[in-house]
Short mmCIF file of C-alpha atoms and ligand atoms in Angstrom, two decimals:
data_model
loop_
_atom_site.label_atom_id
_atom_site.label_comp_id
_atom_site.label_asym_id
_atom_site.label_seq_id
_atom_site.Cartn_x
_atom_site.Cartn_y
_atom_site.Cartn_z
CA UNK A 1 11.44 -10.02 19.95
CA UNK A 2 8.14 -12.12 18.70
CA UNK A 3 6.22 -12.03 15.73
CA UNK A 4 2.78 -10.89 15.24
CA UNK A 5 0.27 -13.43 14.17
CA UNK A 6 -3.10 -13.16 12.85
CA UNK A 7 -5.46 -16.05 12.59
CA UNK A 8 -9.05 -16.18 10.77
CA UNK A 9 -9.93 -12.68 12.29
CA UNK A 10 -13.22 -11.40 11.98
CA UNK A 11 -15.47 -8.59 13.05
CA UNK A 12 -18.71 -8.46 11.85
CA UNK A 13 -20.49 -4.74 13.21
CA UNK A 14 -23.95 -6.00 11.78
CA UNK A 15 -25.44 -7.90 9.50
CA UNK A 16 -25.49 -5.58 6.31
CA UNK A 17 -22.23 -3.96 7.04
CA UNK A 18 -19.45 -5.22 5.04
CA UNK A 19 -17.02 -6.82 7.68
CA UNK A 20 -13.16 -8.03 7.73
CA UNK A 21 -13.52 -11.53 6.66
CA UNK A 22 -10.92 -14.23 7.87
CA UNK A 23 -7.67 -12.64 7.75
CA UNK A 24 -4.82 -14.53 8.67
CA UNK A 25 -1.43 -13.17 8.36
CA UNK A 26 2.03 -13.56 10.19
CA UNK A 27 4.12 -10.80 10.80
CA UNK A 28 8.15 -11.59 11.71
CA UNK A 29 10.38 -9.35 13.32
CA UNK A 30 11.70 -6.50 11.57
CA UNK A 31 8.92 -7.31 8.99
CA UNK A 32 7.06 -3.95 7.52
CA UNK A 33 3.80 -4.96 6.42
CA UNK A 34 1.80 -2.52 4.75
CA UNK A 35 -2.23 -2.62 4.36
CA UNK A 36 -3.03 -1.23 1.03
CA UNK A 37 -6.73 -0.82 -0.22
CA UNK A 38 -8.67 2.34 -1.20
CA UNK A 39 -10.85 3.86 1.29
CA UNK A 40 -13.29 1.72 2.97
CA UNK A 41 -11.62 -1.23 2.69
CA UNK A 42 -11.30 -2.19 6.19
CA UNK A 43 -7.37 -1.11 6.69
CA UNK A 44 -8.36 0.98 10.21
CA UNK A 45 -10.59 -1.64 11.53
CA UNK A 46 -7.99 -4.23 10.89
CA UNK A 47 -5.22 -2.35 12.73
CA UNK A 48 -7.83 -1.82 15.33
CA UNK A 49 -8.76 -5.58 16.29
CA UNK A 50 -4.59 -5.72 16.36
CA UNK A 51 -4.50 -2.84 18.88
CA UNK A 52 -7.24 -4.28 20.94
CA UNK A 53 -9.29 -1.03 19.94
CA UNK A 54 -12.24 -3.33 18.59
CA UNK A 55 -13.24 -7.16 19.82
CA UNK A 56 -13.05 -9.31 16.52
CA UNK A 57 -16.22 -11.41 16.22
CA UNK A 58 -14.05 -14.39 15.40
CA UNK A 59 -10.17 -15.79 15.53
CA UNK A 60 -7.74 -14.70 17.41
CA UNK A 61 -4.14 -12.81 17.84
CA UNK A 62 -1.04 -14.03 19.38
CA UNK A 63 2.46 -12.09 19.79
CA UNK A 64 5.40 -14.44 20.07
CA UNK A 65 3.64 -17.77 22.38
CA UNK A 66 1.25 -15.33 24.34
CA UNK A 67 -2.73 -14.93 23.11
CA UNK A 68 -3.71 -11.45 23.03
CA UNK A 69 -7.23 -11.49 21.69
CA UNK A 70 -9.09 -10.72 24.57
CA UNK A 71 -6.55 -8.58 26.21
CA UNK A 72 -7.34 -4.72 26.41
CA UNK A 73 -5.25 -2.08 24.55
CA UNK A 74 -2.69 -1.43 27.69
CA UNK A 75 -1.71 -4.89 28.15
CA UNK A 76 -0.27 -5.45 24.22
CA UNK A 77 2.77 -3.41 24.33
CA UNK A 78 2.37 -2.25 20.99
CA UNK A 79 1.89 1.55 19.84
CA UNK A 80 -0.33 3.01 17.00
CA UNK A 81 0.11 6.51 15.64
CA UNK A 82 -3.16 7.94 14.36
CA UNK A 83 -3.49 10.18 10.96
CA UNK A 84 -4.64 13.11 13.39
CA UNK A 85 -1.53 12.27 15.74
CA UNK A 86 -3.94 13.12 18.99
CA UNK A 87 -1.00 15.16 20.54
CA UNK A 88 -2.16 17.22 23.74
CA UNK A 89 -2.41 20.79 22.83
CA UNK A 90 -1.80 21.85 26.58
CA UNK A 91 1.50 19.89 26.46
CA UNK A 92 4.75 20.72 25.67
CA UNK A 93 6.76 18.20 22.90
CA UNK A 94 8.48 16.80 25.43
CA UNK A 95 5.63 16.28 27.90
CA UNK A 96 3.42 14.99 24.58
CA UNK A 97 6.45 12.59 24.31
CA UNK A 98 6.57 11.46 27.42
CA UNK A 99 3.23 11.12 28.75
CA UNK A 100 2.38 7.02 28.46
CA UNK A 101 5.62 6.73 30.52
CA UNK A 102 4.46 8.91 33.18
CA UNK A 103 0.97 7.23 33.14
CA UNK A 104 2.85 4.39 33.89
CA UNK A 105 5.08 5.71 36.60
CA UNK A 106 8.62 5.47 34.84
CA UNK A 107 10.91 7.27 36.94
CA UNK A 108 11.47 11.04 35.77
CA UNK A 109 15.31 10.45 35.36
CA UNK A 110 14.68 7.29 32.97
CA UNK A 111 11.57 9.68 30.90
CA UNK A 112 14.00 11.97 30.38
CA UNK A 113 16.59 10.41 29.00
CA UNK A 114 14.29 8.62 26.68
CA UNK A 115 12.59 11.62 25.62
CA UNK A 116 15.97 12.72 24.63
CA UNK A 117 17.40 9.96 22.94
CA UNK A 118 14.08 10.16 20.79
CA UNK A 119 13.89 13.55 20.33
CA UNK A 120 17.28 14.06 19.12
CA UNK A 121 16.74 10.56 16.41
CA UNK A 122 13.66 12.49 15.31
CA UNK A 123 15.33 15.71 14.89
CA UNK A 124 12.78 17.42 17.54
CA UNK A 125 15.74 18.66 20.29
CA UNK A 126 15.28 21.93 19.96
CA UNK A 127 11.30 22.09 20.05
CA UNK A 128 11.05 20.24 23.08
CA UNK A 129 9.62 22.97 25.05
CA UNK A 130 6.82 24.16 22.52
CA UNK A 131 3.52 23.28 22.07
CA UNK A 132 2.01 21.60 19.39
CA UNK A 133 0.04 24.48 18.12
CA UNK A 134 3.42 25.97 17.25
CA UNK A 135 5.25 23.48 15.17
CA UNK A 136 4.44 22.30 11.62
CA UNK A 137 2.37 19.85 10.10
CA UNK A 138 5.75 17.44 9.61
CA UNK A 139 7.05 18.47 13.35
CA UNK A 140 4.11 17.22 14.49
CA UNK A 141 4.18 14.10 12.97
CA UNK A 142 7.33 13.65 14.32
CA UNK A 143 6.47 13.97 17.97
CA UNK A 144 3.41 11.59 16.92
CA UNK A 145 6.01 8.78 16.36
CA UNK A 146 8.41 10.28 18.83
CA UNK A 147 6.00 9.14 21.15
CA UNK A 148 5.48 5.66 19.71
CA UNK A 149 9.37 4.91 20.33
CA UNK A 150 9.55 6.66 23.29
CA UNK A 151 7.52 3.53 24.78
CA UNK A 152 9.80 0.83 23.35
CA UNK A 153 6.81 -1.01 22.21
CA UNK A 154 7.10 -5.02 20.60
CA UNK A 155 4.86 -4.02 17.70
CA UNK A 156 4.42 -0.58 15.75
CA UNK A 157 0.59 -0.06 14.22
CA UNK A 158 0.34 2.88 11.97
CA UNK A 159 -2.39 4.39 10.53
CA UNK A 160 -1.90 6.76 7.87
CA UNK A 161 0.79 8.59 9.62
CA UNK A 162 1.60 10.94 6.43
CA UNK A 163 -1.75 11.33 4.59
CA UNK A 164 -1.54 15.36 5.90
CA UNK A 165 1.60 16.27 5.11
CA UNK A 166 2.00 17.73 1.74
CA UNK A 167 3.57 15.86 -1.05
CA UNK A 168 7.14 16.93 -1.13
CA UNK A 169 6.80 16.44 2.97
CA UNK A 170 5.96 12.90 2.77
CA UNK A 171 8.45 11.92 0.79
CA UNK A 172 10.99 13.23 2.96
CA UNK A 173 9.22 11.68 6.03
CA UNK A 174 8.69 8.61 3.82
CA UNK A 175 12.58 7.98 3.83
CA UNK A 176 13.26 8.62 7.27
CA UNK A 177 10.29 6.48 8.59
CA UNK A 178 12.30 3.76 5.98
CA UNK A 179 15.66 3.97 8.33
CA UNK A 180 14.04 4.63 11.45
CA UNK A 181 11.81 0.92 11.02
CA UNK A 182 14.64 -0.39 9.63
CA UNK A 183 16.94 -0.05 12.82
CA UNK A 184 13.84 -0.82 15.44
CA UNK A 185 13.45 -4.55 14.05
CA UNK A 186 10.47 -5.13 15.28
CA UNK A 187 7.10 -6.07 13.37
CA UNK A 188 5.82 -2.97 11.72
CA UNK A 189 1.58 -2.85 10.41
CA UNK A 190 1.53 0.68 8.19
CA UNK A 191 -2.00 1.50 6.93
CA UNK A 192 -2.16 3.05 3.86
CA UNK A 193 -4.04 4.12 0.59
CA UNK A 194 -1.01 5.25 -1.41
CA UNK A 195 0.97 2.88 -3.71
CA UNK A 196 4.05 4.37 -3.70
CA UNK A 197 4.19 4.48 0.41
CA UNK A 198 3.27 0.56 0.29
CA UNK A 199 5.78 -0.16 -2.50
CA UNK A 200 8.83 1.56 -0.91
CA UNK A 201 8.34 1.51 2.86
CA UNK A 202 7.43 -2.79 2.66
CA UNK A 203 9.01 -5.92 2.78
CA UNK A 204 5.05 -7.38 2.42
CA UNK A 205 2.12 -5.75 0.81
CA UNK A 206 -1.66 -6.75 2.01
CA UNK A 207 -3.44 -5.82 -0.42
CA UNK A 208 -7.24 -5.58 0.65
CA UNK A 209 -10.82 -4.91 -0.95
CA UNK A 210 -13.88 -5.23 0.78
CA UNK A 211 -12.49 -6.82 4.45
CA UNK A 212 -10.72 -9.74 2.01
CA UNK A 213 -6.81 -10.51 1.81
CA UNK A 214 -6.85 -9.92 -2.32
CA UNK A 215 -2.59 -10.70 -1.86
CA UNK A 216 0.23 -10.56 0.47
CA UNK A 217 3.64 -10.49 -1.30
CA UNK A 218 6.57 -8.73 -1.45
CA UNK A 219 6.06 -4.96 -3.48
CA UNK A 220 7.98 -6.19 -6.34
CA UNK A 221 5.70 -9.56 -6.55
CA UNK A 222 2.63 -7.11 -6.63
CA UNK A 223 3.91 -5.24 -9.37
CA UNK A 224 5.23 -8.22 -11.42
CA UNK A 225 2.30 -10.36 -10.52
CA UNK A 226 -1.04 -8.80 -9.44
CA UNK A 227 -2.90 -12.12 -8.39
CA UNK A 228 -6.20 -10.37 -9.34
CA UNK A 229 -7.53 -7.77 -11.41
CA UNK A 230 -8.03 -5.19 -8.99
CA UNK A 231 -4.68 -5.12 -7.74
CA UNK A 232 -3.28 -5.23 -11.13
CA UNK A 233 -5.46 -1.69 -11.53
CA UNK A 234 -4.90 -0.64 -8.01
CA UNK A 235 -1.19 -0.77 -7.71
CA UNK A 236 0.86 1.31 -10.80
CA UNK A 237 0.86 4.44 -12.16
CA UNK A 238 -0.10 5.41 -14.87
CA UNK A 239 -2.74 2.81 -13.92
CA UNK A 240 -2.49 -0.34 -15.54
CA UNK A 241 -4.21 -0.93 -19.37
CA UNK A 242 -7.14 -3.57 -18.64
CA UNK A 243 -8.98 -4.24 -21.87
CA UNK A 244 -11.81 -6.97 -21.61
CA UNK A 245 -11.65 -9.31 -24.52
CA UNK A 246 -13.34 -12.12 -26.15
CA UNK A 247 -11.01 -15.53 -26.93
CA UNK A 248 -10.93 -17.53 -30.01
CA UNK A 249 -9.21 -20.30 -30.93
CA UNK A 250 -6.39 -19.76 -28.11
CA UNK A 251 -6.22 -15.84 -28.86
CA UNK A 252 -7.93 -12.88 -27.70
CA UNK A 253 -9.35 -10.60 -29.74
CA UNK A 254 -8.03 -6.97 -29.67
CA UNK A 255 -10.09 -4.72 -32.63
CA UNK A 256 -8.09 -5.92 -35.83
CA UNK A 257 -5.41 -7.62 -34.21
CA UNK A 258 -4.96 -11.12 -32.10
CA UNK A 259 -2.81 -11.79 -29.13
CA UNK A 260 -1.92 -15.13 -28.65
CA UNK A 261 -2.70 -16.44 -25.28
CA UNK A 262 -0.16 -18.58 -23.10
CA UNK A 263 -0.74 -22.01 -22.04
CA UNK A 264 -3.35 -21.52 -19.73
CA UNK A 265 -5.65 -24.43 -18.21
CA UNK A 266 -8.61 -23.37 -19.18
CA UNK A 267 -9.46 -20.76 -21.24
CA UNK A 268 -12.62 -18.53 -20.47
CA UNK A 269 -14.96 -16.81 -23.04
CA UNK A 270 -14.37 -13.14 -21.85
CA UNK A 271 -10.40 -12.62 -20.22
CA UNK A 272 -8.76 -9.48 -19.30
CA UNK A 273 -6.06 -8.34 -20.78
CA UNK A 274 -3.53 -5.84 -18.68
CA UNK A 275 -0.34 -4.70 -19.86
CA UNK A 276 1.52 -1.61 -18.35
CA UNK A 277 2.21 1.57 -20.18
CA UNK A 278 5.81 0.97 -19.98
CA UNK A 279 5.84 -2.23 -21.24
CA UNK A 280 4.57 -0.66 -24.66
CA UNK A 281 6.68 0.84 -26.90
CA UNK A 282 6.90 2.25 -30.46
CA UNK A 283 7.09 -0.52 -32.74
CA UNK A 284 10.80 -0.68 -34.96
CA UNK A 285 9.98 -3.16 -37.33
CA UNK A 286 11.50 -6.54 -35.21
CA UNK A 287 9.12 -7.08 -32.52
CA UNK A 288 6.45 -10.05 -32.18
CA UNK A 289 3.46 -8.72 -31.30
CA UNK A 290 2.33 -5.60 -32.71
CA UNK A 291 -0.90 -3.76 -32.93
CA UNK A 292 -1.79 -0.07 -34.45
CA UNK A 293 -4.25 2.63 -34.04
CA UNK A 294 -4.73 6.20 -33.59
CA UNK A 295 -3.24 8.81 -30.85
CA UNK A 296 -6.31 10.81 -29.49
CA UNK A 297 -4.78 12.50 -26.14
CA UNK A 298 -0.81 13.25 -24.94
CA UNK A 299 -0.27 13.85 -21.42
CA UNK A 300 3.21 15.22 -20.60
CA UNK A 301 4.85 14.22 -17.47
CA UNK A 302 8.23 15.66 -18.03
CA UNK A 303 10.25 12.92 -18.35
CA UNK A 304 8.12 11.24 -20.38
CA UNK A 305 4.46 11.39 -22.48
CA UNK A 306 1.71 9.31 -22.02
CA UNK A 307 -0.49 8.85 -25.40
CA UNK A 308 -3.97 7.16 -25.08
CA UNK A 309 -3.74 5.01 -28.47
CA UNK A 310 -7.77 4.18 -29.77
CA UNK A 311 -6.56 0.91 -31.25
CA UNK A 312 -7.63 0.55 -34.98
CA UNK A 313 -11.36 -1.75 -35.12
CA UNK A 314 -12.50 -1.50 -31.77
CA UNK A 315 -13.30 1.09 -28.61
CA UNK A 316 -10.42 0.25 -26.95
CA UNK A 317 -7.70 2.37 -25.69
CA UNK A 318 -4.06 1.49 -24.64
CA UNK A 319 -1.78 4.20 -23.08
CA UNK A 320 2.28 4.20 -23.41
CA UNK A 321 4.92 6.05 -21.91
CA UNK A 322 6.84 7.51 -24.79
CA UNK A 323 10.38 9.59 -24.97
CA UNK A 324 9.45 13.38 -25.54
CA UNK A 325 12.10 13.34 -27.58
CA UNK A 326 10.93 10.93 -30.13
CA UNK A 327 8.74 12.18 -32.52
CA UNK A 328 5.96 10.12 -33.68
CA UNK A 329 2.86 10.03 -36.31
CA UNK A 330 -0.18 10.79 -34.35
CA UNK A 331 -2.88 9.55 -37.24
CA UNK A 332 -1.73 6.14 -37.15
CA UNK A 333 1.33 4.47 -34.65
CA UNK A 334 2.36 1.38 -34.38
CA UNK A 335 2.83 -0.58 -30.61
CA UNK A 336 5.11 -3.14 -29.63
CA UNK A 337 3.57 -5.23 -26.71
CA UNK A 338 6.17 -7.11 -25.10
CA UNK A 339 4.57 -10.28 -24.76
CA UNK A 340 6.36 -11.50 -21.79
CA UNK A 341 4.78 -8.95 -19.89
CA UNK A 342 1.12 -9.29 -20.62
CA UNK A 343 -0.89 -10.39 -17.30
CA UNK A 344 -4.36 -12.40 -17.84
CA UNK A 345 -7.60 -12.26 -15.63
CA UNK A 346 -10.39 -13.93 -16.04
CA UNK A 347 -13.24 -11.60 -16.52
CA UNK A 348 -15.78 -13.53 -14.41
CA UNK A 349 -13.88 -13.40 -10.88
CA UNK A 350 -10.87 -11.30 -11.63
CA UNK A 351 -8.36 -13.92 -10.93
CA UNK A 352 -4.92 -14.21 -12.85
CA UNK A 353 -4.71 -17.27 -15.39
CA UNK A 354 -0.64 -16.89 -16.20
CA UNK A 355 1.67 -17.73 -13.78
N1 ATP B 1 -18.03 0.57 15.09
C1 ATP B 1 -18.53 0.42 13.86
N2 ATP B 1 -19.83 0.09 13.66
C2 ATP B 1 -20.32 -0.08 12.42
N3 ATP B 1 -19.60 0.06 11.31
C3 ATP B 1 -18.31 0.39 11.44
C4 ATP B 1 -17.70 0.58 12.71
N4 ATP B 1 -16.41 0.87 12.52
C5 ATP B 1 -16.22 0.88 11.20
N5 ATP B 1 -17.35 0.59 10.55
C6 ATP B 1 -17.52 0.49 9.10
O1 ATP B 1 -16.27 0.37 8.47
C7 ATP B 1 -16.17 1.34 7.44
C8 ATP B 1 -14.76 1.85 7.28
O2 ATP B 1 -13.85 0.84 7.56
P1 ATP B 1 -12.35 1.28 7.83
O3 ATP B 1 -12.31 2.58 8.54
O4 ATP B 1 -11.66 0.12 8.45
O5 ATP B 1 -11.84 1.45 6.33
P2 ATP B 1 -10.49 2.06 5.82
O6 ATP B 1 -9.99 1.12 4.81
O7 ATP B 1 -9.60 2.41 6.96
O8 ATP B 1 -10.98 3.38 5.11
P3 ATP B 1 -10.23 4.81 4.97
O9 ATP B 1 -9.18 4.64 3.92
O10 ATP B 1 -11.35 5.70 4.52
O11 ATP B 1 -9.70 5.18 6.32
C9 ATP B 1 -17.08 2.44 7.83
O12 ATP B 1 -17.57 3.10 6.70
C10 ATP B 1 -18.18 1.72 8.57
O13 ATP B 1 -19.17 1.31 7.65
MG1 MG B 2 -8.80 4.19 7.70
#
């Protein structure tokens, strides 16, 4: 049992190519961190400096006491299952499963039984003697992590492990990966684009842009408090409402309407505003801060609507999630913003002002 530590890793591949820049992170048993950043963003190369795949240019790894920077792939005892899963078409399941043991001369009683006490966790007992051209895109992916258990390893590294499954798939696999990690207890690094993966499969959420740590909390933290505006856009759906503004006299300016700003320590000519579509609702004639305009498109997502509002003396739009079954005037509406739930950025660098 040891935890996984990262400290101001680097990899620069040349001089115009955007690198990872200075990560440092700390990963403690039984701890599922998730790397979370839209394509590009460095997620693979990140998990590959961990897995000894790449060299970083600078800092360095340790698991538990013991320095593993400069130690090659085989000597890290951790496991990484790739998007592709890079099973052996030749193979059977069970000889896909247990191939690293083999490699490394386990004894064929001992590969058995652990290719059968994973199989049968992973629900795969009865393909064990089929190939992998044979089974299905989710029976695949199973044997892909089947044999990343299989090798009892001190650290899982998972890249995109259910980006080709299709949607109703992944959320099945999504739940069982939850209870599977959950019983290994062992520092878990999950690579991922999608949101909703990061926010339900985490205890911590990295969320990166361009090679740089934009924040590491827990999912509910980076829902609740995005510490910069791209997170705050990146993470939510229906995406965030970001409206630039102009301040004035402790109050930003929103078309005909002002919302007062909180105690900030400085305030900044041009903020951001963000508030979520669900933390807008129809206005009933009690709330605080209100603001009106004009309903121009409703998108219906079954259980509820989401109406992009052109707020009344400016260009701006705000969208809220709305009750089908409330009926409401389309030519003019009135919004509540709950003003407890308004997060500010400052437009310059992105960075939230409100704590
Ligand atoms: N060996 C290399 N030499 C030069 N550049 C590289 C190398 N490996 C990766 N890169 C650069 O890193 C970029 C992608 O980084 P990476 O694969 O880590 O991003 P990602 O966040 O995993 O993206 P995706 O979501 O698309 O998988 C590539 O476009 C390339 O420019
Ligand atoms: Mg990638």
């Amino acid at each position: 049992m040891a935890k996984l530590q990262l400290e101001n890793l680097r990899k620069q591949f040349a001089p115009n190519v955007i690198p990872v820049k200075d990560i440092s992170l700390t990963i403690e048993d039984g701890e599922f961190i998730t790397l979370l950043g839209p394509s590009g963003c460095r997620k693979s190369t990140l998990l590959r400096l961990i897995a000894g795949l790449e060299q970083p240019t600078a800092g360095q790894i340790f698991l538990g006491e013991q320095e593993l920077t400069n130690k090659p792939p085989g000597d890290r005892n951790m496991t990484m299952v790739f998007q592709s899963y890079a099973l052996y078409p030749h193979m059977t399941v069970a000889e896909n499963i247990g191939a690293s043991l083999k490699i490394r001369k386990t004894p064929s009683d001992e590969i058995k039984n652990r290719i059968n006490v994973v199989a049968s966790k992973l629900g795969l007992s009865e393909l064990l003697d089929r190939k992998p051209g044979k089974l299905s895109g989710g029976q695949r992916q199973r044997v892909a992590l089947a044999r990343a258990l299989v090798r009892n390893p001190e650290v899982f590294l998972l890249d995109e492990p259910l980006s080709n499954l299709d949607a109703l798939l992944r959320e099945q696999v999504r739940e069982e990966l939850k209870q599977l990690f959950e019983n290994e207890n062992k520092p878990v690094v999950y690579v991922t684009h999608d949101q909703t993966e990061a926010m339900t499969l985490s205890t911590k959420v990295v969320v990166l842009l361009d090679g740089l740590i934009q924040q590491l909390d827990p999912p509910s933290r980076i829902y609740t408090h995005p510490a910069t505006k791209f997170v705050a856009g990146f993470v939510g759906s229906p995406q965030m409402n970001l409206l630039p503004l102009k301040c004035q006299d402790n109050h930003a300016m929103l078309g005909n309407f002002s919302i007062p700003l909180p105690v900030l320590s400085t305030i900044p000519a041009d903020i951001d505003m963000g508030i979520r579509p669900e933390d807008l609702s129809l206005a009933t004639g009690e709330d605080i801060l209100t603001v009106e305009g004009k309903v121009f498109l409703v998108e219906n997502f079954g259980r509820e609507l989401l109406a992009s509002v052109k707020v009344d003396g400016s260009n701006h739009t705000l969208r809220i999630l709305i009750d089908p079954d409330v009926s409401f005037n389309r030519e003019q509406i009135k919004l509540a913003l709950n003003p407890h739930r308004i997060h500010w950025f400052d437009a310059k660098n992105g960075d939230r002002l409100n704590p």
